[in-house]
Tab-separated table of C-alpha atoms in Angstrom:
chain	number	residue	atom	x	y	z
M	1	UNK	CA	137.084	28.749	103.467
M	2	UNK	CA	138.756	30.309	106.388
M	3	UNK	CA	140.278	32.906	104.205
M	4	UNK	CA	136.819	33.973	102.918
M	5	UNK	CA	135.518	34.358	106.462
M	6	UNK	CA	138.570	36.306	107.469
M	7	UNK	CA	137.977	38.663	104.490
M	8	UNK	CA	134.333	39.263	105.422
M	9	UNK	CA	135.309	39.889	109.072
M	10	UNK	CA	137.907	42.421	107.924
M	11	UNK	CA	135.337	44.288	106.004
M	12	UNK	CA	133.004	44.492	108.803
M	13	UNK	CA	135.574	45.651	111.263
M	14	UNK	CA	137.004	48.380	108.802
M	15	UNK	CA	133.534	50.079	108.302
M	16	UNK	CA	133.394	53.500	109.745
M	17	UNK	CA	130.365	55.628	110.972
M	18	UNK	CA	129.761	59.468	110.486
M	19	UNK	CA	132.258	61.659	112.176
M	20	UNK	CA	131.072	64.412	114.445
M	21	UNK	CA	132.055	66.978	111.807
M	22	UNK	CA	129.790	65.194	109.256
M	23	UNK	CA	126.929	65.120	111.773
M	24	UNK	CA	127.194	68.905	112.499
M	25	UNK	CA	127.352	69.736	108.820
M	26	UNK	CA	124.143	67.651	108.165
M	27	UNK	CA	122.390	69.306	110.995
M	28	UNK	CA	123.379	72.744	109.769
M	29	UNK	CA	122.027	72.077	106.278
M	30	UNK	CA	118.838	70.687	107.851
M	31	UNK	CA	118.427	73.788	109.909
M	32	UNK	CA	118.994	76.044	106.795
M	33	UNK	CA	116.331	74.212	104.855
M	34	UNK	CA	113.783	74.230	107.724
M	35	UNK	CA	114.464	78.074	108.264
M	36	UNK	CA	114.062	78.723	104.470
M	37	UNK	CA	110.817	76.874	104.349
M	38	UNK	CA	109.500	78.638	107.472
M	39	UNK	CA	110.402	82.009	106.192
M	40	UNK	CA	108.708	81.258	102.945
M	41	UNK	CA	105.513	80.219	104.486
M	42	UNK	CA	105.232	82.929	107.124
M	43	UNK	CA	106.004	85.544	104.375
M	44	UNK	CA	103.171	84.015	102.316
M	45	UNK	CA	100.717	84.085	105.158
M	46	UNK	CA	101.682	87.581	106.025
M	47	UNK	CA	101.092	88.724	102.562
M	48	UNK	CA	97.700	87.081	102.502
M	49	UNK	CA	96.754	88.792	105.830
M	50	UNK	CA	98.004	92.187	104.569
M	51	UNK	CA	96.082	91.806	101.274
M	52	UNK	CA	92.899	90.895	103.198
M	53	UNK	CA	93.420	93.836	105.722
M	54	UNK	CA	93.937	96.235	102.738
M	55	UNK	CA	90.779	94.908	100.857
M	56	UNK	CA	88.699	95.524	104.080
M	57	UNK	CA	90.105	98.951	104.456
M	58	UNK	CA	89.269	99.960	100.878
M	59	UNK	CA	85.774	98.435	101.089
M	60	UNK	CA	85.094	100.256	104.358
M	61	UNK	CA	86.324	103.595	102.823
M	62	UNK	CA	84.220	103.135	99.768
M	63	UNK	CA	81.082	102.522	101.828
M	64	UNK	CA	81.742	105.477	104.017
M	65	UNK	CA	82.323	107.873	101.167
M	66	UNK	CA	79.247	106.691	99.170
M	67	UNK	CA	77.204	107.121	102.195
M	68	UNK	CA	78.350	110.616	102.763
M	69	UNK	CA	78.030	111.448	99.152
M	70	UNK	CA	74.301	110.372	99.142
M	71	UNK	CA	73.645	112.178	102.233
M	72	UNK	CA	75.074	115.555	100.991
M	73	UNK	CA	73.531	115.299	97.633
M	74	UNK	CA	70.142	115.240	99.375
M	75	UNK	CA	70.919	118.167	101.677
M	76	UNK	CA	68.106	120.609	102.465
M	77	UNK	CA	67.843	124.140	103.739
M	78	UNK	CA	64.710	126.162	104.376
M	79	UNK	CA	63.953	129.042	102.112
M	80	UNK	CA	64.868	132.509	103.496
M	81	UNK	CA	61.874	134.252	105.278
M	82	UNK	CA	61.260	136.787	107.872
M	83	UNK	CA	60.179	135.108	111.099
M	84	UNK	CA	57.644	136.921	113.415
M	85	UNK	CA	56.501	135.803	116.717
M	86	UNK	CA	53.044	134.915	115.261
M	87	UNK	CA	54.572	132.788	112.371
M	88	UNK	CA	57.162	131.103	114.555
M	89	UNK	CA	54.905	128.416	115.612
M	90	UNK	CA	53.820	127.381	112.075
M	91	UNK	CA	57.172	127.424	110.382
M	92	UNK	CA	58.874	124.285	109.466
M	93	UNK	CA	61.540	123.170	111.870
M	94	UNK	CA	64.639	125.234	111.366
M	95	UNK	CA	67.370	123.562	109.129
M	96	UNK	CA	71.003	124.368	109.302
M	97	UNK	CA	74.362	123.396	107.881
M	98	UNK	CA	77.050	123.365	110.416
M	99	UNK	CA	80.605	122.027	109.794
M	100	UNK	CA	82.977	122.485	112.673
M	101	UNK	CA	86.855	122.026	112.529
M	102	UNK	CA	87.838	119.883	115.438
M	103	UNK	CA	91.170	118.615	116.683
M	104	UNK	CA	91.802	115.724	118.938
M	105	UNK	CA	95.459	114.847	119.916
M	106	UNK	CA	96.654	116.915	116.986
M	107	UNK	CA	94.432	115.096	114.451
M	108	UNK	CA	91.652	116.686	112.280
M	109	UNK	CA	88.441	114.920	113.518
M	110	UNK	CA	85.810	117.322	112.113
M	111	UNK	CA	81.948	117.144	112.722
M	112	UNK	CA	79.259	117.854	110.350
M	113	UNK	CA	75.482	118.575	110.965
M	114	UNK	CA	72.857	119.244	108.287
M	115	UNK	CA	69.332	118.465	107.180
M	116	UNK	CA	68.900	115.900	104.516
M	117	UNK	CA	66.226	114.018	102.613
M	118	UNK	CA	68.387	110.823	102.801
M	119	UNK	CA	66.810	109.545	105.966
M	120	UNK	CA	67.413	105.758	106.587
M	121	UNK	CA	64.974	103.936	108.875
M	122	UNK	CA	67.106	101.098	110.159
M	123	UNK	CA	64.683	100.293	113.019
M	124	UNK	CA	61.679	100.464	110.671
M	125	UNK	CA	59.647	102.534	113.138
M	126	UNK	CA	59.312	105.772	111.244
M	127	UNK	CA	56.209	106.271	109.172
M	128	UNK	CA	58.164	107.412	106.082
M	129	UNK	CA	61.644	107.916	104.701
M	130	UNK	CA	61.870	111.665	104.564
M	131	UNK	CA	63.570	114.614	106.114
M	132	UNK	CA	66.124	114.001	108.899
M	133	UNK	CA	69.018	115.673	110.581
M	134	UNK	CA	72.158	113.941	109.910
M	135	UNK	CA	75.230	114.331	112.123
M	136	UNK	CA	78.715	112.880	111.543
M	137	UNK	CA	80.690	112.865	114.769
M	138	UNK	CA	83.733	111.010	116.307
M	139	UNK	CA	84.151	109.187	119.447
M	140	UNK	CA	87.339	107.517	120.977
M	141	UNK	CA	87.556	103.745	120.386
M	142	UNK	CA	87.983	102.228	123.769
M	143	UNK	CA	89.034	98.831	122.311
M	144	UNK	CA	91.858	100.288	120.223
M	145	UNK	CA	94.585	102.511	121.610
M	146	UNK	CA	94.799	105.752	119.858
M	147	UNK	CA	91.848	104.855	117.577
M	148	UNK	CA	88.619	106.596	116.816
M	149	UNK	CA	85.206	105.601	115.611
M	150	UNK	CA	83.123	107.721	113.107
M	151	UNK	CA	79.336	107.737	113.744
M	152	UNK	CA	76.324	108.822	111.726
M	153	UNK	CA	73.425	110.013	113.668
M	154	UNK	CA	70.098	110.158	111.613
M	155	UNK	CA	67.083	111.705	113.421
M	156	UNK	CA	63.771	112.221	111.643
M	157	UNK	CA	62.416	114.265	114.670
M	158	UNK	CA	65.165	116.876	114.673
M	159	UNK	CA	62.776	119.636	115.040
M	160	UNK	CA	61.921	118.280	118.492
M	161	UNK	CA	65.187	118.968	120.075
M	162	UNK	CA	67.673	116.281	121.137
M	163	UNK	CA	71.411	116.479	121.707
M	164	UNK	CA	73.523	116.452	118.493
M	165	UNK	CA	76.399	114.055	118.359
M	166	UNK	CA	74.730	111.098	120.243
M	167	UNK	CA	73.069	107.841	119.151
M	168	UNK	CA	73.244	106.699	115.602
M	169	UNK	CA	75.216	103.907	114.353
M	170	UNK	CA	78.836	103.256	113.477
M	171	UNK	CA	79.926	104.303	110.092
M	172	UNK	CA	83.537	103.069	110.362
M	173	UNK	CA	86.186	102.194	112.896
M	174	UNK	CA	89.961	102.444	112.558
M	175	UNK	CA	89.588	106.187	111.910
M	176	UNK	CA	92.758	108.236	112.171
M	177	UNK	CA	91.445	111.523	110.796
M	178	UNK	CA	88.532	113.032	108.875
M	179	UNK	CA	88.672	116.506	107.395
M	180	UNK	CA	85.764	118.393	105.667
M	181	UNK	CA	86.565	121.484	103.363
M	182	UNK	CA	83.704	123.817	102.280
M	183	UNK	CA	83.699	125.820	99.055
M	184	UNK	CA	81.579	128.945	98.575
M	185	UNK	CA	79.989	130.111	95.277
M	186	UNK	CA	83.216	131.710	94.233
M	187	UNK	CA	85.362	128.590	94.879
M	188	UNK	CA	86.787	129.961	98.136
M	189	UNK	CA	87.768	127.126	100.624
M	190	UNK	CA	86.798	127.183	104.249
M	191	UNK	CA	87.638	124.935	107.095
M	192	UNK	CA	84.312	125.451	108.810
M	193	UNK	CA	80.679	126.481	107.788
M	194	UNK	CA	77.798	127.625	109.782
M	195	UNK	CA	74.616	128.690	108.083
M	196	UNK	CA	73.398	130.421	111.205
M	197	UNK	CA	76.304	132.834	111.229
M	198	UNK	CA	76.212	136.233	109.316
M	199	UNK	CA	79.010	135.118	107.059
M	200	UNK	CA	76.984	132.142	105.590
M	201	UNK	CA	73.618	133.177	106.701
M	202	UNK	CA	70.928	130.781	105.366
M	203	UNK	CA	73.503	129.449	102.708
M	204	UNK	CA	74.837	126.096	101.832
M	205	UNK	CA	78.438	125.572	100.405
M	206	UNK	CA	78.590	124.868	96.687
M	207	UNK	CA	80.657	121.833	97.484
M	208	UNK	CA	82.333	119.700	100.055
M	209	UNK	CA	85.672	117.774	99.924
M	210	UNK	CA	86.085	114.812	102.298
M	211	UNK	CA	89.533	113.455	103.244
M	212	UNK	CA	89.350	110.192	105.129
M	213	UNK	CA	92.277	108.738	106.838
M	214	UNK	CA	92.204	105.144	108.202
M	215	UNK	CA	94.691	103.405	110.291
M	216	UNK	CA	96.624	100.641	108.716
M	217	UNK	CA	96.785	97.699	111.198
M	218	UNK	CA	99.514	95.834	109.373
M	219	UNK	CA	101.614	99.051	109.314
M	220	UNK	CA	100.686	101.187	112.418
M	221	UNK	CA	103.282	103.900	111.347
M	222	UNK	CA	101.273	104.728	108.276
M	223	UNK	CA	97.651	105.723	107.368
M	224	UNK	CA	95.681	105.224	104.110
M	225	UNK	CA	93.992	108.371	102.747
M	226	UNK	CA	90.755	108.404	100.668
M	227	UNK	CA	89.406	111.661	99.202
M	228	UNK	CA	86.261	112.611	97.352
M	229	UNK	CA	84.286	115.822	96.530
M	230	UNK	CA	80.575	116.406	96.616
M	231	UNK	CA	78.659	119.156	94.655
M	232	UNK	CA	75.668	120.290	96.689
M	233	UNK	CA	72.601	120.827	94.284
M	234	UNK	CA	70.724	122.697	97.091
M	235	UNK	CA	73.358	125.420	97.393
M	236	UNK	CA	71.741	128.818	97.853
M	237	UNK	CA	72.491	130.231	94.391
M	238	UNK	CA	70.971	127.375	92.590
M	239	UNK	CA	68.094	127.051	95.190
M	240	UNK	CA	67.049	130.571	94.622
M	241	UNK	CA	67.188	130.205	90.832
M	242	UNK	CA	64.462	127.347	90.849
M	243	UNK	CA	62.324	128.467	93.916
């Protein structure tokens, strides 16, 4: 009996715990596993965030380009006629198509002004949805360093004066650059267009290409570019054939 007790006591006293090296190895393995899991989860969340940001960017660009396309396809310019002092008061308000090349901080941030039948009455105060002067212009975004905001001004009473490039509503933010290129009847490209100038007197371009560059918040070093082209059905050559 005493021999059995002695054997049990020997077993108890001879048991050993973990050594310091074993504890350190276990802690190292645990740290590696936790780091791997953390990296996997953060990478997944980052990919989800980038995907959502890209989806928002593409949706915003699609809305902007569709709106511009509809506005330009409804562009209008008054027929040519000799104005006299007697007729001046009864003539329709003058319509014009003015595209100006503009650079801010080395970026192309063009402006465009024209008459269009694509008037949108967001405030529901106009008696009808008809002719309006539409202006695309850019303002610096005070909430985002180095960012700009694209505005669309839509005034039905454009014949009654008013400063261009004011009012309106935001078309998109996160704007890095916007470039308009205008094409004449022979396909020549121009960086600006002014229907009040002798070169393009009372004329509309045959087409307009739009290059929209939006800032990528997930990768500030790069921009995402979108491009479209619009044929103007009211260009002077076609207009004179049907008028």
